[in-house]
Short mmCIF file of C-alpha atoms in Angstrom, two decimals:
data_model
loop_
_atom_site.label_atom_id
_atom_site.label_comp_id
_atom_site.label_asym_id
_atom_site.label_seq_id
_atom_site.Cartn_x
_atom_site.Cartn_y
_atom_site.Cartn_z
CA MET A 1347 9.59 -43.46 39.83
CA SER A 1348 11.43 -39.90 37.76
CA ASP A 1349 14.01 -38.89 39.64
CA MET A 1350 12.22 -35.80 41.08
CA ARG A 1351 15.76 -33.65 41.49
CA PRO A 1352 15.40 -31.31 38.68
CA TRP A 1353 12.73 -29.78 40.38
CA ALA A 1354 14.24 -29.52 44.16
CA PHE A 1355 17.34 -28.05 42.23
CA GLU A 1356 15.20 -25.17 40.35
CA LEU A 1357 12.68 -24.62 43.95
CA GLU A 1358 16.10 -24.63 46.24
CA GLU A 1359 17.02 -21.01 44.55
CA TYR A 1360 14.56 -19.21 45.88
CA ILE A 1361 15.54 -20.69 49.19
CA LEU A 1362 19.13 -20.27 48.78
CA GLU A 1363 19.08 -16.59 47.66
CA GLY A 1364 14.50 -15.14 47.32
CA GLU A 1365 12.89 -12.34 49.21
CA PRO A 1366 11.37 -14.44 52.04
CA ASP A 1367 8.18 -14.10 50.80
CA GLN A 1368 9.39 -16.03 47.14
CA ALA A 1369 11.69 -18.50 49.99
CA LYS A 1370 8.07 -19.35 52.10
CA LYS A 1371 5.95 -20.10 48.64
CA SER A 1372 9.05 -22.41 47.99
CA ARG A 1373 8.98 -24.42 50.57
CA ASP A 1374 5.55 -25.13 50.46
CA TRP A 1375 6.19 -25.97 46.89
CA SER A 1376 8.89 -28.74 47.55
CA VAL A 1377 6.65 -30.17 50.14
CA ALA A 1378 3.52 -30.66 48.38
CA ILE A 1379 5.16 -32.04 45.50
CA GLY A 1380 7.99 -33.94 47.42
CA LEU A 1381 4.42 -35.54 48.77
CA GLN A 1382 3.35 -36.63 45.74
CA ALA A 1383 6.69 -37.93 45.07
CA VAL A 1384 6.58 -40.51 48.00
CA ASP A 1385 3.58 -41.65 45.98
CA GLY A 1386 5.39 -42.42 42.58
CA LEU A 1387 3.73 -39.34 41.13
CA ALA A 1388 5.61 -36.05 39.18
CA PRO A 1389 4.66 -33.06 38.33
CA SER A 1390 4.40 -31.92 35.05
CA ARG A 1391 6.88 -28.73 33.22
CA TYR A 1392 3.46 -26.97 33.14
CA LEU A 1393 3.01 -27.27 37.26
CA LEU A 1394 6.65 -26.10 37.49
CA ASP A 1395 6.79 -23.12 35.11
CA THR A 1396 3.34 -22.38 36.62
CA ALA A 1397 4.45 -23.14 40.52
CA ARG A 1398 7.21 -20.26 39.59
CA GLU A 1399 5.59 -17.42 38.35
CA HIS A 1400 3.44 -18.41 41.26
CA ILE A 1401 6.74 -17.56 43.74
CA GLU A 1402 7.93 -15.16 41.84
CA GLY A 1403 4.43 -13.37 42.50
CA ASP A 1404 2.51 -13.18 38.79
CA LEU A 1405 -0.04 -15.37 39.87
CA THR A 1406 -2.25 -16.50 43.03
CA ILE A 1407 -2.44 -19.16 44.55
CA GLU A 1408 -5.97 -18.98 42.93
CA GLN A 1409 -5.60 -18.90 39.94
CA VAL A 1410 -2.46 -21.07 39.45
CA GLN A 1411 -5.24 -23.70 40.71
CA GLU A 1412 -6.98 -21.73 37.16
CA ARG A 1413 -4.35 -22.60 34.70
CA ILE A 1414 -3.06 -26.27 35.92
CA THR A 1415 -7.70 -27.03 35.20
CA SER A 1416 -7.67 -24.83 32.31
CA TYR A 1417 -4.61 -27.11 30.96
CA TYR A 1418 -5.65 -30.01 31.75
CA ASP A 1419 -9.13 -29.98 30.35
CA ARG A 1420 -7.98 -29.19 27.21
CA ARG A 1421 -6.15 -32.25 27.09
CA SER A 1422 -8.95 -35.28 26.03
CA GLU A 1423 -6.50 -37.26 25.17
CA ARG A 1424 -3.47 -38.84 27.31
CA THR A 1425 -0.87 -40.91 27.62
CA GLN A 1426 -0.67 -42.31 31.53
CA ALA A 1427 2.03 -40.61 32.41
CA GLU A 1428 -0.05 -37.19 31.72
CA LEU A 1429 -2.86 -38.77 33.75
CA GLU A 1430 0.03 -39.20 36.42
CA ASN A 1431 0.51 -35.94 35.81
CA GLU A 1432 -2.38 -34.57 36.46
CA GLU A 1433 -2.91 -35.96 39.98
CA ALA A 1434 0.50 -35.01 40.73
CA ASP A 1435 -0.39 -31.11 39.67
CA ILE A 1436 -3.88 -30.69 41.24
CA VAL A 1437 -2.53 -32.47 44.17
CA SER A 1438 0.10 -30.18 44.47
CA SER A 1439 -1.40 -26.74 43.80
CA ARG A 1440 -4.23 -27.50 46.72
CA ILE A 1441 -1.18 -28.68 48.95
CA ALA A 1442 0.85 -25.17 48.76
CA MET A 1443 -2.44 -23.62 49.05
CA ILE A 1444 -3.34 -25.12 52.92
CA LEU A 1445 0.27 -24.63 53.65
CA GLY A 1446 -0.10 -20.69 52.84
CA GLU A 1447 -2.79 -20.51 55.03
CA ARG A 1448 -2.65 -18.71 58.25
CA SER A 1449 -5.02 -21.02 60.58
CA PHE A 1450 -4.87 -24.31 61.08
CA THR A 1451 -6.62 -26.33 64.07
CA PHE A 1452 -4.95 -29.32 65.45
CA SER A 1453 -8.21 -31.85 65.08
CA PRO A 1454 -10.25 -34.78 63.57
CA ALA A 1455 -12.52 -32.40 62.05
CA GLU A 1456 -9.48 -29.91 60.18
CA TRP A 1457 -8.51 -33.42 59.01
CA LYS A 1458 -11.25 -35.09 57.19
CA SER A 1459 -11.21 -31.34 55.93
CA ILE A 1460 -7.47 -31.29 54.53
CA HIS A 1461 -8.54 -34.48 52.85
CA GLY A 1462 -11.46 -33.12 51.04
CA CYS A 1463 -9.92 -30.23 49.94
CA LEU A 1464 -6.98 -32.12 48.09
CA PHE A 1465 -8.96 -35.43 46.65
CA ARG A 1466 -12.11 -33.75 45.97
CA GLY A 1467 -13.15 -34.91 42.26
CA LEU A 1468 -9.74 -37.50 42.51
CA VAL A 1469 -10.60 -40.38 46.10
CA LYS A 1470 -14.63 -41.20 45.96
CA ASP A 1471 -15.98 -40.32 49.02
CA ALA A 1472 -12.68 -37.11 49.92
CA GLY A 1473 -13.31 -36.36 53.14
CA ALA A 1474 -15.38 -39.17 55.03
CA TYR A 1475 -14.69 -42.19 55.97
CA ARG A 1476 -14.90 -44.89 55.14
CA LYS A 1477 -17.33 -47.79 54.98
CA GLY A 1478 -15.89 -50.99 55.66
CA SER A 1479 -12.73 -53.29 56.49
CA MET A 1480 -9.84 -52.85 54.18
CA THR A 1481 -6.50 -54.34 53.23
CA LYS A 1482 -4.33 -52.78 51.26
CA LYS A 1483 -0.77 -53.64 49.70
CA GLU A 1484 1.64 -50.54 49.89
CA TRP A 1485 4.62 -50.03 47.85
CA VAL A 1486 6.23 -47.62 50.03
CA LEU A 1487 6.44 -50.74 52.55
CA LYS A 1488 7.77 -53.19 49.85
CA GLY A 1489 5.03 -54.37 49.11
CA ASP A 1490 3.67 -55.42 53.01
CA THR A 1491 -0.06 -55.34 53.84
CA VAL A 1492 -1.12 -53.03 55.96
CA ARG A 1493 -4.22 -53.65 58.16
CA TYR A 1494 -6.38 -51.32 58.32
CA ALA A 1495 -8.61 -49.89 61.56
CA SER A 1496 -11.91 -50.53 61.88
CA TRP A 1497 -14.53 -49.03 59.52
CA ASN A 1498 -16.76 -48.62 62.96
CA THR A 1499 -14.63 -47.94 65.06
CA ILE A 1500 -12.46 -44.65 63.17
CA PRO A 1501 -14.63 -41.58 64.54
CA GLU A 1502 -13.57 -42.95 68.31
CA THR A 1503 -9.75 -44.45 67.75
CA VAL A 1504 -8.82 -40.67 65.46
CA ALA A 1505 -10.53 -38.60 68.41
CA TYR A 1506 -8.18 -40.57 70.77
CA ASP A 1507 -5.22 -40.54 68.58
CA PHE A 1508 -5.79 -36.24 68.56
CA GLU A 1509 -6.38 -35.69 72.32
CA ARG A 1510 -2.88 -37.98 72.60
CA GLU A 1511 -0.32 -35.71 70.71
CA ALA A 1512 -2.22 -33.08 72.11
CA ARG A 1513 -1.17 -33.31 75.17
CA PHE A 1514 2.01 -34.85 74.04
CA SER A 1515 4.97 -32.09 74.66
CA TYR A 1516 8.66 -32.58 73.12
CA LYS A 1517 10.20 -30.31 74.93
CA GLY A 1518 13.45 -31.37 75.33
CA LEU A 1519 13.27 -33.10 72.70
CA THR A 1520 16.25 -34.05 69.39
CA LYS A 1521 15.35 -33.29 66.47
CA THR A 1522 15.72 -37.42 65.94
CA GLU A 1523 13.46 -38.45 68.58
CA ILE A 1524 10.99 -35.66 67.67
CA ALA A 1525 11.26 -36.79 64.32
CA HIS A 1526 10.11 -40.14 65.34
CA HIS A 1527 7.69 -39.31 67.09
CA VAL A 1528 6.19 -37.62 64.42
CA ALA A 1529 6.38 -40.66 62.00
CA ALA A 1530 4.75 -42.66 64.12
CA PHE A 1531 1.71 -40.23 64.62
CA ALA A 1532 1.77 -39.95 61.10
CA SER A 1533 1.62 -43.77 60.62
CA GLY A 1534 -1.26 -44.29 63.18
CA ILE A 1535 -3.34 -42.39 61.60
CA TRP A 1536 -2.43 -43.20 57.80
CA GLN A 1537 -3.49 -47.31 59.76
CA ILE A 1538 -6.76 -45.48 59.81
CA ILE A 1539 -7.63 -43.68 56.83
CA ARG A 1540 -9.74 -44.14 53.80
CA SER A 1541 -7.79 -45.46 51.40
CA THR A 1542 -9.11 -45.48 48.19
CA ARG A 1543 -8.82 -46.04 44.55
CA ALA A 1544 -7.14 -41.67 43.11
CA ILE A 1545 -8.14 -41.01 39.78
CA ARG A 1546 -4.44 -43.44 38.15
CA GLU A 1547 -5.78 -46.45 38.57
CA ARG A 1548 -9.51 -45.67 37.41
CA ARG A 1549 -8.14 -44.21 34.71
CA ARG A 1550 -5.13 -47.10 34.36
CA PHE A 1551 -7.88 -49.82 34.26
CA SER A 1552 -10.01 -47.98 32.17
CA LEU A 1553 -7.12 -47.79 28.96
CA SER A 1554 -6.11 -51.44 29.41
CA SER A 1555 -9.66 -52.46 29.14
CA ILE A 1556 -9.63 -50.00 26.09
#
């Protein structure tokens, strides 16, 4: 994974010195790009420049997405690194869009909708529960194998986890305790969700087959 610090420094100036709206957009982009970094994906220089235009108010988030789509549509031949940049750029822009929206419902339906929005065109059956049980080695867990929930119990398991989390009270908890609880909830959901190979993996196979 490449060093991701430069983009963080670029966006930090808006958080520290920008107008409130610029700071909010910059934090949204930082979260969006940072989530891609967790998966080993780095944004392109083009995305960072386009994100700055959005933060400064020169582009809407819809215009950002149109630019990113057009940018990659024009590039018929790409290196593996550029293919990975493409996924990072597309998903980052979609995360930034969702974070910029004011409405949100804490429910399994909303969760599925967000997954579909983020990975539409990148992951097979984005926004749908998987059909079939699976295990997978995850590099973020140093190669440990994750055993995901049985596919035929997913709706009930998801509903149970969301209902339990909705009843949980954070009152009186320290920031550390809150972080641990949120991490436990996210980890539980992670072991339920569908985990299919994204566009970079399919394209890696295609490139290796040429």
